Short mmCIF file of C-alpha atoms and ligand atoms in Angstrom, two decimals:
data_model
loop_
_atom_site.label_atom_id
_atom_site.label_comp_id
_atom_site.label_asym_id
_atom_site.label_seq_id
_atom_site.Cartn_x
_atom_site.Cartn_y
_atom_site.Cartn_z
CA MET P 1 140.07 131.45 89.36
CA ILE P 2 137.37 130.39 91.84
CA ARG P 3 137.38 126.63 92.45
CA VAL P 4 133.90 125.21 93.03
CA ALA P 5 132.80 121.74 94.21
CA ILE P 6 129.26 120.52 93.57
CA ILE P 7 127.77 118.23 96.25
CA GLY P 8 124.85 116.12 95.03
CA THR P 9 124.74 115.33 91.32
CA GLY P 10 121.00 114.70 90.74
CA SER P 11 118.57 116.76 88.65
CA MET P 12 119.19 120.29 89.91
CA ALA P 13 122.98 119.87 89.95
CA HIS P 14 122.96 120.03 86.13
CA TYR P 15 121.61 123.58 86.28
CA HIS P 16 124.41 124.52 88.73
CA ALA P 17 127.10 122.96 86.52
CA LEU P 18 125.83 124.65 83.36
CA GLU P 19 125.68 128.06 85.07
CA TYR P 20 129.17 127.78 86.60
CA GLN P 21 130.59 126.66 83.26
CA LYS P 22 129.30 129.86 81.63
CA LEU P 23 131.49 131.93 83.96
CA GLU P 24 135.09 132.60 82.86
CA ASN P 25 136.52 132.99 86.37
CA VAL P 26 135.09 129.70 87.73
CA LYS P 27 136.30 126.09 87.49
CA ILE P 28 134.32 123.12 88.79
CA VAL P 29 137.16 121.14 90.38
CA ALA P 30 135.18 118.43 92.19
CA ALA P 31 131.84 116.68 92.57
CA CYS P 32 130.51 114.47 95.35
CA ASP P 33 127.58 112.06 95.58
CA ILE P 34 126.72 108.92 97.52
CA ASN P 35 125.12 107.56 94.32
CA LYS P 36 128.03 106.45 92.11
CA GLU P 37 125.94 106.15 88.95
CA ASN P 38 124.87 109.80 89.20
CA LEU P 39 128.42 110.84 90.16
CA TYR P 40 130.20 109.11 87.26
CA GLY P 41 127.67 110.36 84.72
CA PHE P 42 128.01 113.90 86.05
CA GLN P 43 131.81 113.77 86.03
CA LYS P 44 131.86 112.57 82.44
CA LYS P 45 129.31 115.10 81.22
CA TYR P 46 131.03 118.15 82.76
CA LYS P 47 134.66 116.83 82.64
CA ILE P 48 135.20 117.27 86.38
CA PRO P 49 138.72 116.23 87.52
CA ASN P 50 138.00 115.01 91.07
CA ILE P 51 135.12 112.94 92.46
CA TYR P 52 134.24 111.85 95.99
CA THR P 53 131.54 109.82 97.72
CA SER P 54 131.81 111.77 100.99
CA ILE P 55 131.93 115.49 101.76
CA ASP P 56 134.52 114.82 104.51
CA GLU P 57 136.95 113.29 102.01
CA LEU P 58 136.38 116.10 99.58
CA LEU P 59 137.01 118.79 102.18
CA THR P 60 140.20 117.02 103.33
CA ASP P 61 141.67 116.13 99.94
CA CYS P 62 140.59 118.80 97.50
CA GLU P 63 141.62 122.45 97.22
CA VAL P 64 138.37 124.30 96.75
CA ASP P 65 137.10 127.83 97.47
CA ALA P 66 133.34 127.36 97.32
CA ILE P 67 130.74 124.63 97.75
CA SER P 68 127.49 124.35 95.81
CA ASN P 69 125.18 122.14 97.85
CA VAL P 70 122.54 120.40 95.72
CA THR P 71 121.71 117.47 98.01
CA PRO P 72 118.21 116.70 99.34
CA ASP P 73 116.92 119.08 102.01
CA ASN P 74 117.93 117.00 105.05
CA TYR P 75 121.66 117.22 104.16
CA HIS P 76 121.78 121.00 103.69
CA LYS P 77 122.68 121.85 107.28
CA GLU P 78 125.39 119.21 107.80
CA ILE P 79 127.13 119.94 104.50
CA ALA P 80 126.91 123.74 104.93
CA ILE P 81 128.33 123.71 108.45
CA LYS P 82 131.16 121.30 107.58
CA SER P 83 132.04 123.45 104.57
CA LEU P 84 131.93 126.72 106.51
CA GLU P 85 134.05 125.23 109.31
CA ARG P 86 136.69 124.47 106.65
CA GLY P 87 136.56 128.08 105.40
CA LYS P 88 134.54 127.50 102.22
CA HIS P 89 131.99 129.94 100.78
CA ILE P 90 128.64 128.24 100.34
CA PHE P 91 125.78 128.35 97.88
CA SER P 92 122.95 126.15 99.21
CA GLU P 93 119.88 124.86 97.53
CA LYS P 94 116.55 125.74 99.11
CA PRO P 95 115.01 125.17 101.58
CA LEU P 96 117.99 126.30 103.64
CA ALA P 97 117.22 123.70 106.35
CA GLU P 98 114.45 121.53 107.73
CA ASN P 99 113.47 124.05 110.43
CA TYR P 100 114.15 127.60 111.63
CA GLN P 101 116.59 126.65 114.43
CA ASP P 102 118.84 124.77 112.00
CA ALA P 103 118.62 127.56 109.41
CA LEU P 104 119.51 130.17 112.03
CA GLU P 105 122.49 128.11 113.20
CA MET P 106 123.74 127.92 109.60
CA TYR P 107 123.42 131.70 109.30
CA GLU P 108 125.25 132.27 112.60
CA VAL P 109 128.16 130.01 111.57
CA ALA P 110 128.43 131.73 108.17
CA LYS P 111 128.36 135.15 109.82
CA SER P 112 130.99 134.26 112.44
CA LYS P 113 133.29 132.82 109.76
CA LYS P 114 132.74 135.90 107.54
CA LEU P 115 132.15 133.65 104.51
CA ILE P 116 129.82 134.29 101.57
CA ASN P 117 126.52 132.46 102.05
CA MET P 118 123.57 132.37 99.65
CA VAL P 119 120.46 130.27 99.25
CA ASN P 120 119.04 129.50 95.81
CA LEU P 121 115.61 131.12 95.92
CA SER P 122 115.68 130.84 92.17
CA TYR P 123 112.73 133.02 91.19
CA ARG P 124 114.94 135.98 92.09
CA ASN P 125 116.64 135.14 88.77
CA SER P 126 113.69 136.76 87.01
CA SER P 127 114.54 140.33 85.98
CA GLY P 128 110.80 141.06 85.73
CA PHE P 129 110.43 140.10 89.38
CA GLN P 130 113.48 142.16 90.43
CA GLU P 131 112.00 145.25 88.74
CA LEU P 132 108.55 144.59 90.22
CA VAL P 133 110.20 144.57 93.67
CA ASN P 134 111.97 147.88 92.93
CA VAL P 135 108.71 149.53 91.85
CA VAL P 136 106.84 148.38 94.96
CA HIS P 137 109.73 149.51 97.20
CA THR P 138 109.71 153.06 95.74
CA GLY P 139 106.23 153.50 97.24
CA GLU P 140 104.95 155.14 94.02
CA LEU P 141 101.97 152.75 93.97
CA GLY P 142 100.93 153.83 97.46
CA SER P 143 100.35 151.52 100.37
CA ILE P 144 99.96 147.79 99.84
CA LYS P 145 96.51 146.52 100.73
CA HIS P 146 96.12 143.02 99.36
CA VAL P 147 98.33 140.26 97.97
CA GLU P 148 97.57 137.00 96.18
CA ALA P 149 100.25 134.41 95.47
CA SER P 150 100.20 130.86 94.15
CA TYR P 151 102.72 128.23 93.06
CA TYR P 152 101.31 125.33 91.08
CA GLN P 153 102.87 122.03 89.94
CA SER P 154 101.19 118.85 88.73
CA TRP P 155 103.67 115.97 88.96
CA LEU P 156 101.28 114.06 91.24
CA THR P 157 98.71 113.97 88.43
CA SER P 158 100.82 114.26 85.26
CA LYS P 159 103.34 111.76 83.86
CA TYR P 160 105.27 114.59 82.12
CA TRP P 161 108.23 114.11 84.54
CA GLY P 162 107.84 110.31 84.77
CA ASP P 163 105.81 108.30 87.27
CA TRP P 164 106.43 109.75 90.75
CA LYS P 165 105.71 106.32 92.29
CA GLU P 166 108.84 104.93 90.62
CA LEU P 167 111.33 107.79 90.97
CA PRO P 168 113.39 108.55 94.12
CA GLN P 169 113.70 112.27 93.22
CA TRP P 170 109.92 112.63 93.65
CA LEU P 171 109.43 110.09 96.45
CA TRP P 172 111.79 111.76 98.97
CA ARG P 173 109.76 114.97 98.52
CA LEU P 174 106.64 113.15 99.81
CA SER P 175 108.23 111.69 102.93
CA LYS P 176 108.90 113.44 106.25
CA ALA P 177 111.46 110.80 107.27
CA HIS P 178 113.45 111.72 104.15
CA GLY P 179 113.65 115.32 105.35
CA SER P 180 110.77 116.81 103.36
CA ASN P 181 108.31 119.40 104.68
CA GLY P 182 106.12 118.58 101.68
CA VAL P 183 104.97 121.12 99.15
CA LEU P 184 105.20 123.81 101.84
CA GLY P 185 108.92 123.12 102.39
CA ASP P 186 109.65 122.58 98.68
CA LEU P 187 107.59 125.20 96.79
CA GLY P 188 106.41 127.18 99.83
CA VAL P 189 109.90 128.61 100.36
CA HIS P 190 109.87 130.01 96.83
CA ILE P 191 106.41 131.52 96.99
CA ILE P 192 106.93 132.93 100.50
CA ASP P 193 110.15 134.65 99.35
CA PHE P 194 108.31 135.78 96.18
CA VAL P 195 105.78 137.54 98.43
CA THR P 196 107.90 138.82 101.32
CA TYR P 197 110.73 140.28 99.18
CA PRO P 198 108.43 142.91 97.61
CA VAL P 199 105.76 143.21 100.32
CA GLY P 200 107.75 142.93 103.59
CA ARG P 201 107.60 140.88 106.74
CA ILE P 202 104.62 138.69 107.64
CA LYS P 203 103.12 139.38 111.07
CA ARG P 204 100.89 136.30 111.44
CA VAL P 205 99.65 133.26 109.49
CA ASN P 206 96.71 130.89 109.47
CA SER P 207 97.38 127.78 107.38
CA LEU P 208 95.90 124.47 106.33
CA LEU P 209 98.21 121.72 105.07
CA LYS P 210 96.72 118.66 103.42
CA THR P 211 98.22 115.25 102.68
CA PHE P 212 96.00 113.35 100.26
CA ILE P 213 95.89 109.82 101.66
CA ASP P 214 94.12 108.51 98.56
CA LYS P 215 97.37 108.74 96.57
CA GLY P 216 98.73 105.93 98.80
CA LYS P 217 100.38 105.64 102.21
CA ARG P 218 103.69 104.09 101.31
CA VAL P 219 105.97 103.20 98.36
CA GLY P 220 108.87 100.94 99.44
CA GLU P 221 110.94 102.78 102.07
CA TYR P 222 109.00 106.03 101.51
CA ILE P 223 106.08 106.77 103.85
CA LEU P 224 103.93 109.31 101.98
CA ASP P 225 103.14 111.59 104.91
CA ALA P 226 104.39 115.03 103.79
CA ASN P 227 101.80 117.63 102.71
CA ASP P 228 100.71 117.87 99.04
CA SER P 229 98.76 121.18 99.22
CA PHE P 230 98.78 124.23 101.45
CA ILE P 231 96.71 127.38 101.83
CA SER P 232 97.69 130.28 104.08
CA MET P 233 95.98 133.49 105.05
CA VAL P 234 98.57 136.08 106.06
CA GLU P 235 98.69 139.53 107.60
CA PHE P 236 101.80 141.64 106.95
CA GLU P 237 103.50 143.99 109.40
CA ASN P 238 102.52 146.90 107.09
CA GLY P 239 98.84 145.98 107.57
CA ALA P 240 98.23 144.35 104.16
CA THR P 241 96.39 141.04 103.95
CA GLY P 242 97.07 138.16 101.59
CA THR P 243 96.70 134.55 100.56
CA ILE P 244 99.53 132.18 99.67
CA VAL P 245 98.73 128.77 98.20
CA SER P 246 100.55 125.87 96.57
CA THR P 247 99.81 122.34 95.40
CA ARG P 248 101.33 119.46 93.46
CA PHE P 249 97.89 118.55 92.18
CA ALA P 250 97.52 121.61 89.91
CA THR P 251 96.39 119.60 86.90
CA GLY P 252 97.08 121.57 83.73
CA TYR P 253 100.05 123.54 85.13
CA ARG P 254 103.61 122.23 84.92
CA ASN P 255 105.32 124.87 87.06
CA ARG P 256 103.59 128.22 87.46
CA LEU P 257 103.92 131.11 89.93
CA ASP P 258 101.51 134.03 90.09
CA LEU P 259 101.79 137.12 92.25
CA LYS P 260 99.38 140.06 92.43
CA ILE P 261 100.02 143.06 94.67
CA PHE P 262 97.22 145.63 94.96
CA CYS P 263 98.09 149.09 96.33
CA ASN P 264 95.88 152.15 96.73
CA LYS P 265 97.49 154.00 93.77
CA GLY P 266 98.06 151.03 91.46
CA GLY P 267 99.03 147.41 91.29
CA VAL P 268 101.60 144.98 89.90
CA CYS P 269 101.44 141.34 88.87
CA ILE P 270 103.74 138.72 87.41
CA THR P 271 103.39 135.17 86.09
CA LEU P 272 106.38 132.86 85.76
CA GLU P 273 105.74 129.68 83.86
CA HIS P 274 108.11 126.79 82.99
CA GLY P 275 111.36 128.79 82.79
CA LEU P 276 113.12 130.82 85.43
CA ASP P 277 113.99 133.88 83.44
CA SER P 278 110.85 135.85 82.75
CA ASN P 279 111.82 139.41 81.94
CA SER P 280 108.47 141.15 82.24
CA TYR P 281 105.77 142.11 84.72
CA LYS P 282 102.51 144.03 84.53
CA ILE P 283 101.61 147.30 86.18
CA THR P 284 98.49 149.43 86.46
CA ARG P 285 98.25 153.01 87.61
CA ASP P 286 94.85 153.40 85.98
CA ILE P 287 92.69 154.28 88.96
CA ASN P 288 90.62 157.06 87.36
CA THR P 289 89.15 155.51 84.18
CA GLU P 290 86.92 152.55 83.61
CA ASN P 291 89.52 150.84 81.39
CA MET P 292 91.56 149.43 84.29
CA TYR P 293 94.50 149.28 81.86
CA TRP P 294 97.58 147.13 82.67
CA ASP P 295 100.93 147.83 80.92
CA THR P 296 103.38 145.00 80.27
CA VAL P 297 106.90 146.21 81.14
CA TYR P 298 109.92 144.40 79.64
CA VAL P 299 113.25 144.76 81.44
CA GLU P 300 116.92 143.94 80.74
CA SER P 301 118.15 140.70 82.27
CA THR P 302 119.73 140.90 85.74
CA PRO P 303 122.45 138.60 87.20
CA ASN P 304 121.17 135.22 88.41
CA ASN P 305 121.86 133.85 91.91
CA ILE P 306 124.93 131.86 90.83
CA GLU P 307 126.42 134.92 89.10
CA ARG P 308 125.70 136.96 92.24
CA PHE P 309 127.33 134.27 94.41
CA ILE P 310 130.55 134.36 92.39
CA HIS P 311 130.47 138.16 92.28
CA SER P 312 130.07 138.18 96.08
CA ILE P 313 133.19 136.01 96.51
CA ILE P 314 135.16 138.38 94.29
CA SER P 315 133.87 141.60 95.87
CA GLY P 316 133.61 140.37 99.47
CA GLU P 317 130.06 141.85 99.68
CA ASN P 318 127.47 139.17 100.44
CA GLY P 319 124.76 139.17 97.76
CA GLN P 320 121.09 138.34 98.30
CA PRO P 321 119.32 136.10 99.12
CA ASP P 322 121.67 135.18 101.98
CA PHE P 323 121.24 132.62 104.79
CA LYS P 324 119.40 135.23 106.90
CA VAL P 325 116.69 135.41 104.22
CA GLY P 326 116.65 131.60 104.08
CA ALA P 327 116.21 131.43 107.88
CA ASP P 328 113.45 134.09 107.90
CA VAL P 329 111.53 132.13 105.25
CA GLN P 330 112.02 128.96 107.29
CA LYS P 331 110.49 130.66 110.32
CA ILE P 332 107.32 131.33 108.32
CA ILE P 333 107.29 127.69 107.11
CA ASP P 334 107.53 126.45 110.71
CA SER P 335 104.70 128.81 111.73
CA CYS P 336 102.48 127.51 108.89
CA ILE P 337 103.05 123.94 110.14
CA GLU P 338 102.23 124.93 113.72
CA SER P 339 99.14 126.87 112.59
CA SER P 340 97.85 123.90 110.59
CA GLU P 341 98.44 121.48 113.48
CA LYS P 342 96.69 123.71 116.05
CA GLN P 343 94.21 125.35 113.63
CA VAL P 344 94.93 128.82 115.02
CA TRP P 345 96.63 132.04 113.88
CA ILE P 346 100.36 132.02 114.74
CA ASP P 347 102.36 135.24 115.31
CA ILE P 348 105.70 135.12 113.52
N1 NAD N 1 116.04 126.25 93.47
C1 NAD N 1 115.22 125.50 92.78
O1 NAD N 1 114.42 125.98 92.00
C2 NAD N 1 115.29 124.01 92.94
C3 NAD N 1 114.74 123.15 91.97
C4 NAD N 1 114.86 121.77 92.17
C5 NAD N 1 115.49 121.28 93.30
N2 NAD N 1 115.97 122.16 94.24
C6 NAD N 1 116.62 121.67 95.47
O2 NAD N 1 117.84 121.02 95.12
C7 NAD N 1 118.08 119.94 96.02
C8 NAD N 1 118.30 118.67 95.21
O3 NAD N 1 117.13 118.41 94.46
P1 NAD N 1 117.18 117.45 93.17
O4 NAD N 1 115.87 117.64 92.49
O5 NAD N 1 118.44 117.66 92.41
O6 NAD N 1 117.21 116.04 93.90
P2 NAD N 1 117.74 114.65 93.31
O7 NAD N 1 117.16 113.62 94.19
O8 NAD N 1 117.54 114.61 91.84
O9 NAD N 1 119.35 114.74 93.54
C9 NAD N 1 119.95 114.74 94.81
C10 NAD N 1 121.34 114.08 94.70
O10 NAD N 1 122.00 114.22 95.97
C11 NAD N 1 122.64 112.98 96.25
N3 NAD N 1 122.88 112.87 97.69
C12 NAD N 1 121.99 112.50 98.66
N4 NAD N 1 122.59 112.55 99.86
C13 NAD N 1 123.88 112.96 99.64
C14 NAD N 1 124.98 113.20 100.50
N5 NAD N 1 124.90 113.04 101.81
N6 NAD N 1 126.17 113.60 99.94
C15 NAD N 1 126.26 113.76 98.60
N7 NAD N 1 125.24 113.54 97.75
C16 NAD N 1 124.05 113.16 98.26
C17 NAD N 1 121.69 111.93 95.69
O11 NAD N 1 122.31 110.69 95.53
C18 NAD N 1 121.26 112.60 94.38
O12 NAD N 1 122.14 112.27 93.33
C19 NAD N 1 116.88 119.87 96.96
O13 NAD N 1 117.17 120.51 98.17
C20 NAD N 1 115.80 120.63 96.21
O14 NAD N 1 114.86 121.26 97.08
C21 NAD N 1 115.90 123.49 94.06
#
């Protein structure tokens, strides 16, 4: 039996709990949160035997094999390193850290301790995406020329998730002092992984980040200074070009990712909307007729990140995406920030 502790019991922690509870060889033995209301509610809902208000207490008092870290971004590094130092495998929410140096340090500690480390780049849960990646990697579509990727949310314009001005889970995402790199740090990590996993490494970026001051400058303790929209031009090491964009002002879209990869012998595309588990993608190999026909391919479901994490602990083989992937993505994030500040291309 693998004993798991969940740190942070806010919105995303419910997904973690539900996924662990589906697995026969896993028991959630503890939860930890500084917010007692969230903690007690979570304990009751998932019948968790032990609760703590500090990670230090938990690591001292509780026998646990693995930590699932679902705290806000600025606690990821501290909790991961403390857990690794105590010999615990770690599954961290994204973004892995607030910057590349911190993410790299986390990877180095995990590597030196020989412990399983994974970061929840959750769109890898899509079996359609996994198969799209396989097809691109076979090279059967020829060389990649052009890529277009977007990730759209609308909680700054829609009340579907409640009023962001009144809810801490949205406000910390808008505030640098609360550890947020804005939409780039929050959604950018997903869409950058969504692009680089199939296409390969990015060579250089040119980005523009925008914070819309007209939504307000401050709500209580939260200074609203983190970016709300970003656009990036990118060039890949394989010579392909691309655009990567994201915004929280995508009125009309709740949560939508699009990826198009155009190669000289065909192309693939995928749209993920609302859920995480889309099991299809589209492909064209129709380069000789005027129909430009795209097939929709449906694929069997593949293990999700949490299943792969548990399987990694059992097998001893670190699954993907690991902390190295998380750090590589963070390096691109940092370069986008630098590019936007200096308004120049930045080599990765
Ligand atoms: N992979 C995904 O698709 C995905 C989706 C949503 C959120 N996330 C990530 O999950 C993390 C949490 O997001 P959320 O939406 O659940 O946020 P949230 O604000 O709803 O919950 C965070 C919880 O962590 C607690 N917390 C804060 N500091 C703590 C500490 N030092 N020790 C213990 N608990 C602490 C808070 O009290 C809160 O209950 C973020 O890093 C976010 O980026 C990932």
